CSV table of N, CA, C and O in Angstrom, one decimal:
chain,number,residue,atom,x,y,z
A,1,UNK,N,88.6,111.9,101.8
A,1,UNK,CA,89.8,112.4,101.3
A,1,UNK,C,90.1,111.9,99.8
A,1,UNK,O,90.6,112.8,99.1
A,2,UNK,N,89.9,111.0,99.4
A,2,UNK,CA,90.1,110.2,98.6
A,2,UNK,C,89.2,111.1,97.4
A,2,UNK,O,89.8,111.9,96.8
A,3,UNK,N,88.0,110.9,97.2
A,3,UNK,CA,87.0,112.1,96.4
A,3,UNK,C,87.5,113.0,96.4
A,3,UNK,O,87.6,113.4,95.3
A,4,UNK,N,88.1,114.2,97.5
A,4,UNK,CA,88.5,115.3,96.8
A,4,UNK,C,89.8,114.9,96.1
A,4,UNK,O,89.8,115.3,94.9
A,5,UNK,N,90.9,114.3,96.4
A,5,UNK,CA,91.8,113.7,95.6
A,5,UNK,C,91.9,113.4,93.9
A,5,UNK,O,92.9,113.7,93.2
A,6,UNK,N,90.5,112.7,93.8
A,6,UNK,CA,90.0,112.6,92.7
A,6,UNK,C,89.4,114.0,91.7
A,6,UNK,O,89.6,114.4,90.6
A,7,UNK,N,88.7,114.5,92.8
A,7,UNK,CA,87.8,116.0,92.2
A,7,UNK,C,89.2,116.8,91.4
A,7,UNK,O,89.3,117.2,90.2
A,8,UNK,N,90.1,117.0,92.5
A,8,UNK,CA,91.0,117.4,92.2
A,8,UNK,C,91.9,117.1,90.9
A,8,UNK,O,92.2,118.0,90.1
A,9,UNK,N,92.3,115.9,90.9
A,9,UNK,CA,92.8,115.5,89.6
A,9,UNK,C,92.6,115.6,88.4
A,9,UNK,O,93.4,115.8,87.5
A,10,UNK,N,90.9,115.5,88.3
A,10,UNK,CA,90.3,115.0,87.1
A,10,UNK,C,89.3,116.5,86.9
A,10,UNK,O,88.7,116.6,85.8
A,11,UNK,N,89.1,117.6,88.1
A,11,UNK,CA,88.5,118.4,87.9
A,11,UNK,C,89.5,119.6,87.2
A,11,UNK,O,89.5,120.1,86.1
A,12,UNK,N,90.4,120.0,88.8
A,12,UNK,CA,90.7,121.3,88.4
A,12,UNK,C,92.0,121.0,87.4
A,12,UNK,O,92.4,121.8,86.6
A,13,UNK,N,92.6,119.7,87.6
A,13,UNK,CA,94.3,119.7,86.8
A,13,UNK,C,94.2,118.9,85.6
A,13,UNK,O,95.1,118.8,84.8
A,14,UNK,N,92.6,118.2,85.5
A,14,UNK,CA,92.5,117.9,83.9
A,14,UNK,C,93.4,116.5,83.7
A,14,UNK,O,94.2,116.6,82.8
A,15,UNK,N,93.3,115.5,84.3
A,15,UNK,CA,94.3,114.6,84.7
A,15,UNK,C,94.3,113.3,83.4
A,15,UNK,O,93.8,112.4,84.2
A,16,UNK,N,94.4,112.9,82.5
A,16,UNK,CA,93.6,111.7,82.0
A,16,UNK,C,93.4,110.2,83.0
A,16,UNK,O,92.3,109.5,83.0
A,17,UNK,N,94.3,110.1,83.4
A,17,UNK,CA,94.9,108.8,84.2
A,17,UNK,C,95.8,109.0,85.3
A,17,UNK,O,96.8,109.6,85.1
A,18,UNK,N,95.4,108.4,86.5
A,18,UNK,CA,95.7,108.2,87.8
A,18,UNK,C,96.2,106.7,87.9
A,18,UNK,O,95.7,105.6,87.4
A,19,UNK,N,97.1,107.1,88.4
A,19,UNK,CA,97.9,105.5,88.3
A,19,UNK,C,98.7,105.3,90.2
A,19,UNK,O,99.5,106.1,90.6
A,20,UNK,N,98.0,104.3,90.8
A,20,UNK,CA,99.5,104.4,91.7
A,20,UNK,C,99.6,102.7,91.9
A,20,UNK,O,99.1,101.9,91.1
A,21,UNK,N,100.2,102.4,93.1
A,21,UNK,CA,101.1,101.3,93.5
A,21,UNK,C,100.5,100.9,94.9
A,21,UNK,O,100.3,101.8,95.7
A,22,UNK,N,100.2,99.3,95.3
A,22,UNK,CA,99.6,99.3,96.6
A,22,UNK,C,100.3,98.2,96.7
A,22,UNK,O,100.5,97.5,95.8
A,23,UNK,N,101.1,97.9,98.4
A,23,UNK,CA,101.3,96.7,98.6
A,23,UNK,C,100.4,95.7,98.4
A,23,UNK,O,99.3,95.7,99.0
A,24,UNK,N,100.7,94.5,97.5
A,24,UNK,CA,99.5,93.4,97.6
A,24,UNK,C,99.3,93.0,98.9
A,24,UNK,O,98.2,92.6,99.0
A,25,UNK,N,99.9,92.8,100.2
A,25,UNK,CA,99.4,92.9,101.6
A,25,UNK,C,98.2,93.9,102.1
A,25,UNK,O,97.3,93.7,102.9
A,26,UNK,N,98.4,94.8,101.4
A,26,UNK,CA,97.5,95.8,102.0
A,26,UNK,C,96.1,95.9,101.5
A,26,UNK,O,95.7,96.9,100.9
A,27,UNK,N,95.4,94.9,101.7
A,27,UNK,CA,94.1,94.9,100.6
A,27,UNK,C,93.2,95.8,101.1
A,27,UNK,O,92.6,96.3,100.1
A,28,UNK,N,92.8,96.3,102.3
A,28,UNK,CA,92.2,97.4,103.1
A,28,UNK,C,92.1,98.8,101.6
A,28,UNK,O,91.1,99.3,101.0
A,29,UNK,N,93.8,99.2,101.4
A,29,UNK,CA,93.7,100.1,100.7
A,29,UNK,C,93.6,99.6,99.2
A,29,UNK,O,93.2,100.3,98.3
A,30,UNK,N,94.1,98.2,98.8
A,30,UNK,CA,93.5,98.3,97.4
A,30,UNK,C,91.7,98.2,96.8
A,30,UNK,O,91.3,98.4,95.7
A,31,UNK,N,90.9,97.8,98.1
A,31,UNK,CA,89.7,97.7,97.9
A,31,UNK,C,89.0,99.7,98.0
A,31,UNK,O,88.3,100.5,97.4
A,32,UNK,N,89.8,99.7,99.1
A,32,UNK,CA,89.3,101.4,98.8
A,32,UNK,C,89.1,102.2,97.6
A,32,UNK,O,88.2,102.9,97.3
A,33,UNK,N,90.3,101.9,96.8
A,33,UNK,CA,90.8,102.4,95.2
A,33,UNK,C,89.8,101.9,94.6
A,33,UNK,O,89.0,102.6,93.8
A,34,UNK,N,89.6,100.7,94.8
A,34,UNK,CA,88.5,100.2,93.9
A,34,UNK,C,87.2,100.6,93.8
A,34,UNK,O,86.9,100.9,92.7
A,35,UNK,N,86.1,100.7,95.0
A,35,UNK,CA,85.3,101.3,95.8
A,35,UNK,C,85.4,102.8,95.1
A,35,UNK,O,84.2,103.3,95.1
A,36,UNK,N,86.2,103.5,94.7
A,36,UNK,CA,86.2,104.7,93.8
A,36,UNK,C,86.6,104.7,92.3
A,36,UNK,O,86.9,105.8,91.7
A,37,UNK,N,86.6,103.4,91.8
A,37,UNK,CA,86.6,103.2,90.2
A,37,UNK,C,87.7,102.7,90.1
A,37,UNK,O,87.8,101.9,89.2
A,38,UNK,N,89.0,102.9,91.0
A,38,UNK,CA,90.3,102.4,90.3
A,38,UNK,C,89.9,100.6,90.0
A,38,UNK,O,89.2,99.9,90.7
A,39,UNK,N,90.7,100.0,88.7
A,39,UNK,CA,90.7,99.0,88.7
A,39,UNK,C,92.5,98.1,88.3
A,39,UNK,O,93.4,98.5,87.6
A,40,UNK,N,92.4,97.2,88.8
A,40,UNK,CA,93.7,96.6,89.4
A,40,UNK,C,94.1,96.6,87.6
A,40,UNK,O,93.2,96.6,86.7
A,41,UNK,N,95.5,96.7,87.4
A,41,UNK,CA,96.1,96.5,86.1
A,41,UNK,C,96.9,95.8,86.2
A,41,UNK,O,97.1,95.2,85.2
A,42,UNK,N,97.8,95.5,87.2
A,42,UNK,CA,98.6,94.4,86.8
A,42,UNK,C,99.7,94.0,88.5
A,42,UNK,O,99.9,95.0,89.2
A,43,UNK,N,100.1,93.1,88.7
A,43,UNK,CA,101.2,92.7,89.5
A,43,UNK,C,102.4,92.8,89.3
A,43,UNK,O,102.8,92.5,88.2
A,44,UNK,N,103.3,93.4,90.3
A,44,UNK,CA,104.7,93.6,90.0
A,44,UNK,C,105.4,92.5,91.2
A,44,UNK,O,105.4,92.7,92.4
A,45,UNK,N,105.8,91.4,90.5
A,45,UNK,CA,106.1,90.3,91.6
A,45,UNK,C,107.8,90.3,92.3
A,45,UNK,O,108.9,90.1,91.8
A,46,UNK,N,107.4,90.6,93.7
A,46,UNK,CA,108.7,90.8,94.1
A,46,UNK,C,109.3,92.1,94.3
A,46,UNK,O,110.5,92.3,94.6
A,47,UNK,N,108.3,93.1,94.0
A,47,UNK,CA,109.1,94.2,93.5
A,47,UNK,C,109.6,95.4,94.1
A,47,UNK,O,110.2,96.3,93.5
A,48,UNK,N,109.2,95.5,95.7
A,48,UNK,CA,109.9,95.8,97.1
A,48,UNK,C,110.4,95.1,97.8
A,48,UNK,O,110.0,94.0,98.1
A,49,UNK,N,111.4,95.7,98.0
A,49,UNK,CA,112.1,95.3,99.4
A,49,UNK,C,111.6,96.0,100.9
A,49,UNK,O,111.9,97.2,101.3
A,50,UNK,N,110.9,95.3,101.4
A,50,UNK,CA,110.3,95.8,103.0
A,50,UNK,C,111.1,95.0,104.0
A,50,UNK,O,110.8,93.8,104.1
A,51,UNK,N,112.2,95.4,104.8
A,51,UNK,CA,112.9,95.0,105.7
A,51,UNK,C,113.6,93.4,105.3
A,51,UNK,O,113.5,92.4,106.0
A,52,UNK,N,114.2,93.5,104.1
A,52,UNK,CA,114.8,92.5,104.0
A,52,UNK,C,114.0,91.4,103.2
A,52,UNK,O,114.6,90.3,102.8
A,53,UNK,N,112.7,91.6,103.1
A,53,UNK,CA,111.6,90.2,102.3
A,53,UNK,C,111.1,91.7,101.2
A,53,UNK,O,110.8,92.9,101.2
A,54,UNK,N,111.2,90.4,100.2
A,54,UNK,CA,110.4,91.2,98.9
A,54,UNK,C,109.3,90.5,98.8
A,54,UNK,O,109.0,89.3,98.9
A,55,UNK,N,108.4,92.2,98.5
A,55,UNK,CA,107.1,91.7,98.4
A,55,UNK,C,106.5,92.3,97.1
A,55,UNK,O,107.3,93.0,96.5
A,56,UNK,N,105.0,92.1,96.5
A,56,UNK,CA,103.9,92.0,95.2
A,56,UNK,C,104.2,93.7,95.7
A,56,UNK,O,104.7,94.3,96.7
A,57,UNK,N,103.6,93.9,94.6
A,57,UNK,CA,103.2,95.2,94.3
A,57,UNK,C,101.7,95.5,93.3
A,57,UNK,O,101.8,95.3,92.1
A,58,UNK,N,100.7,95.8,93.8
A,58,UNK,CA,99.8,96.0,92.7
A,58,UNK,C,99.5,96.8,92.5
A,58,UNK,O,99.3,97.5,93.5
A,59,UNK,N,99.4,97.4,91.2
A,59,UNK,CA,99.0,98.7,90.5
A,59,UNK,C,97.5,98.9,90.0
A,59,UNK,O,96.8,98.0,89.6
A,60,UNK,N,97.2,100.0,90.0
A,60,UNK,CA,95.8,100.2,89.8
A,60,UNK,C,95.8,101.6,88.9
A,60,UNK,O,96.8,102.3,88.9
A,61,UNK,N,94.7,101.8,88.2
A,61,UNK,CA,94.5,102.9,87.1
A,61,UNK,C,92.9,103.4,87.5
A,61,UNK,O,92.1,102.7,88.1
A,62,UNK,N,92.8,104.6,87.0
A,62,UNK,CA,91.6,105.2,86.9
A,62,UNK,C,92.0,106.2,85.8
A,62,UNK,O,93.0,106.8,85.8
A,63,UNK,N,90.8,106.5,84.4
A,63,UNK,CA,90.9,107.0,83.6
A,63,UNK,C,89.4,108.3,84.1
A,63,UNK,O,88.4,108.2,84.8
A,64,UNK,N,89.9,109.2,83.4
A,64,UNK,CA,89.1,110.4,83.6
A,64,UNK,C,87.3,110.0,83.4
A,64,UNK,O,86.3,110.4,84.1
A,65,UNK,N,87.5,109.3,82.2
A,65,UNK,CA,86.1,108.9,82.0
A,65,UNK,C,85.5,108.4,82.7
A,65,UNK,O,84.2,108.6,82.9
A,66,UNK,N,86.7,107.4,83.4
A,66,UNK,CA,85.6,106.0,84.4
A,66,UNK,C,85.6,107.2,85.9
A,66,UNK,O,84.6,106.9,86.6
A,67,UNK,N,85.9,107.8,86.2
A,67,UNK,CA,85.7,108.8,87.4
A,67,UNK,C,84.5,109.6,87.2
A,67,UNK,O,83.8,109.8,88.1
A,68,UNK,N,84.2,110.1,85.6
A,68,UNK,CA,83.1,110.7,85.6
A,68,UNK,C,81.7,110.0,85.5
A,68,UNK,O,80.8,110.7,85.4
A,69,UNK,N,81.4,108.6,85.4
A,69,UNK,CA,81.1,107.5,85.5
A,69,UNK,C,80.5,106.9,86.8
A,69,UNK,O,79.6,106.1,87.1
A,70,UNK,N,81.5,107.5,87.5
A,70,UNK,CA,81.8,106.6,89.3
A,70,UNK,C,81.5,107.9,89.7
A,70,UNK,O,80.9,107.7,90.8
A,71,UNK,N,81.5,109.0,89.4
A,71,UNK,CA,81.5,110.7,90.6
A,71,UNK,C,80.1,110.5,91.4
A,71,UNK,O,79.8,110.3,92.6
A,72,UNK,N,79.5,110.8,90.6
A,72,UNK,CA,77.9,111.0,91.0
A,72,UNK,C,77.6,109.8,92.0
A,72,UNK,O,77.1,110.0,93.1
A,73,UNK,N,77.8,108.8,91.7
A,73,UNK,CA,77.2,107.1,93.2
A,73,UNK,C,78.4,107.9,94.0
A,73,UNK,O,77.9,108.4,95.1
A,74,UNK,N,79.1,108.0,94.0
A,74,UNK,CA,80.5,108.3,95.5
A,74,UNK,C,80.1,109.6,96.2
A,74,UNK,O,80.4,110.0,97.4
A,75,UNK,N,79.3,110.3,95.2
A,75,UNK,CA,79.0,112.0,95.9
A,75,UNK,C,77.8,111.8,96.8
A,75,UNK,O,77.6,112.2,98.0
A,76,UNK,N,77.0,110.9,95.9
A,76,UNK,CA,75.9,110.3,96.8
A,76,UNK,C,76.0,109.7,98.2
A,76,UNK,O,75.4,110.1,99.2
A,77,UNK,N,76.9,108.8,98.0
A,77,UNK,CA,77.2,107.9,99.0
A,77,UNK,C,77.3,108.5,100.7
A,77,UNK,O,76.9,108.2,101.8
A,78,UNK,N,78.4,109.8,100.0
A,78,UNK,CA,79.4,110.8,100.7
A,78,UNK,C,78.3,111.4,101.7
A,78,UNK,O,78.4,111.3,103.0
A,79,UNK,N,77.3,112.1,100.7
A,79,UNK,CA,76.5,113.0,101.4
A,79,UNK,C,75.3,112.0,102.3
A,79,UNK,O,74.8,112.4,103.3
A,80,UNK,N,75.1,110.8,101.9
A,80,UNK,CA,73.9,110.0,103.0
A,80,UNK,C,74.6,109.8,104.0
A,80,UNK,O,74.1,109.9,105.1
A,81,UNK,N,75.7,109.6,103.8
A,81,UNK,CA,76.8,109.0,105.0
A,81,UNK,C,77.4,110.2,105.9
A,81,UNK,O,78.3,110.0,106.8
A,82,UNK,N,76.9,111.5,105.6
A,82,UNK,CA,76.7,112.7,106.3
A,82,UNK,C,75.6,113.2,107.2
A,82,UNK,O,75.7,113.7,108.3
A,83,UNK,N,74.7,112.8,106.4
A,83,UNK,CA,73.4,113.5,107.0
A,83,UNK,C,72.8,112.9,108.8
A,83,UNK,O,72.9,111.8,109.4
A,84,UNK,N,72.5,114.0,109.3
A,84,UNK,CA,72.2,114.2,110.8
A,84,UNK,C,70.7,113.8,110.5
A,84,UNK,O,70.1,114.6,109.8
A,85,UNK,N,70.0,112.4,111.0
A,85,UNK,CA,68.8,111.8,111.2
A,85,UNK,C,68.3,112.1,112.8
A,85,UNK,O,67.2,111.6,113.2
């Protein structure tokens, strides 16, 4: 999902920069981002409230270039990790 996400962005809508927001708890999904080029930009400390405790926030970026850079190993990856042996 994540690849067409990206195809999408940076293909059909011409995107320069993808930017979003990951609980720093949640490292599962900030390694995913990474794993597809995003790279961490900075910490926002404290900067949710989740049921009464505040918690980190990290932000991550991907620029059009570094996707075009990253496309081709991820498309690869995609299609071995498909194939019927």
């Amino acid at each position: 999902m994540e690849y067409l996400a990206l195809e999408l962005a940076f293909g059909r809508l011409c995107v320069h920069k993808l930017h979003c927001e990951v609980l720093a708890f949640n490292e599962a999904v900030i390694k995913l981002h990474q794993k597809f080029g995003f790279e961490i930009e900075g910490q926002l400390r404290e900067h949710h409230d989740l049921d009464g405790k505040f918690v980190d926030v990290i932000t991550l970026g991907l620029l059009a270039r570094e996707w075009a850079a990253k496309r081709g190993e991820m498309q690869a990856k995609l299609l071995g990790q498909n194939r019927i042996n």
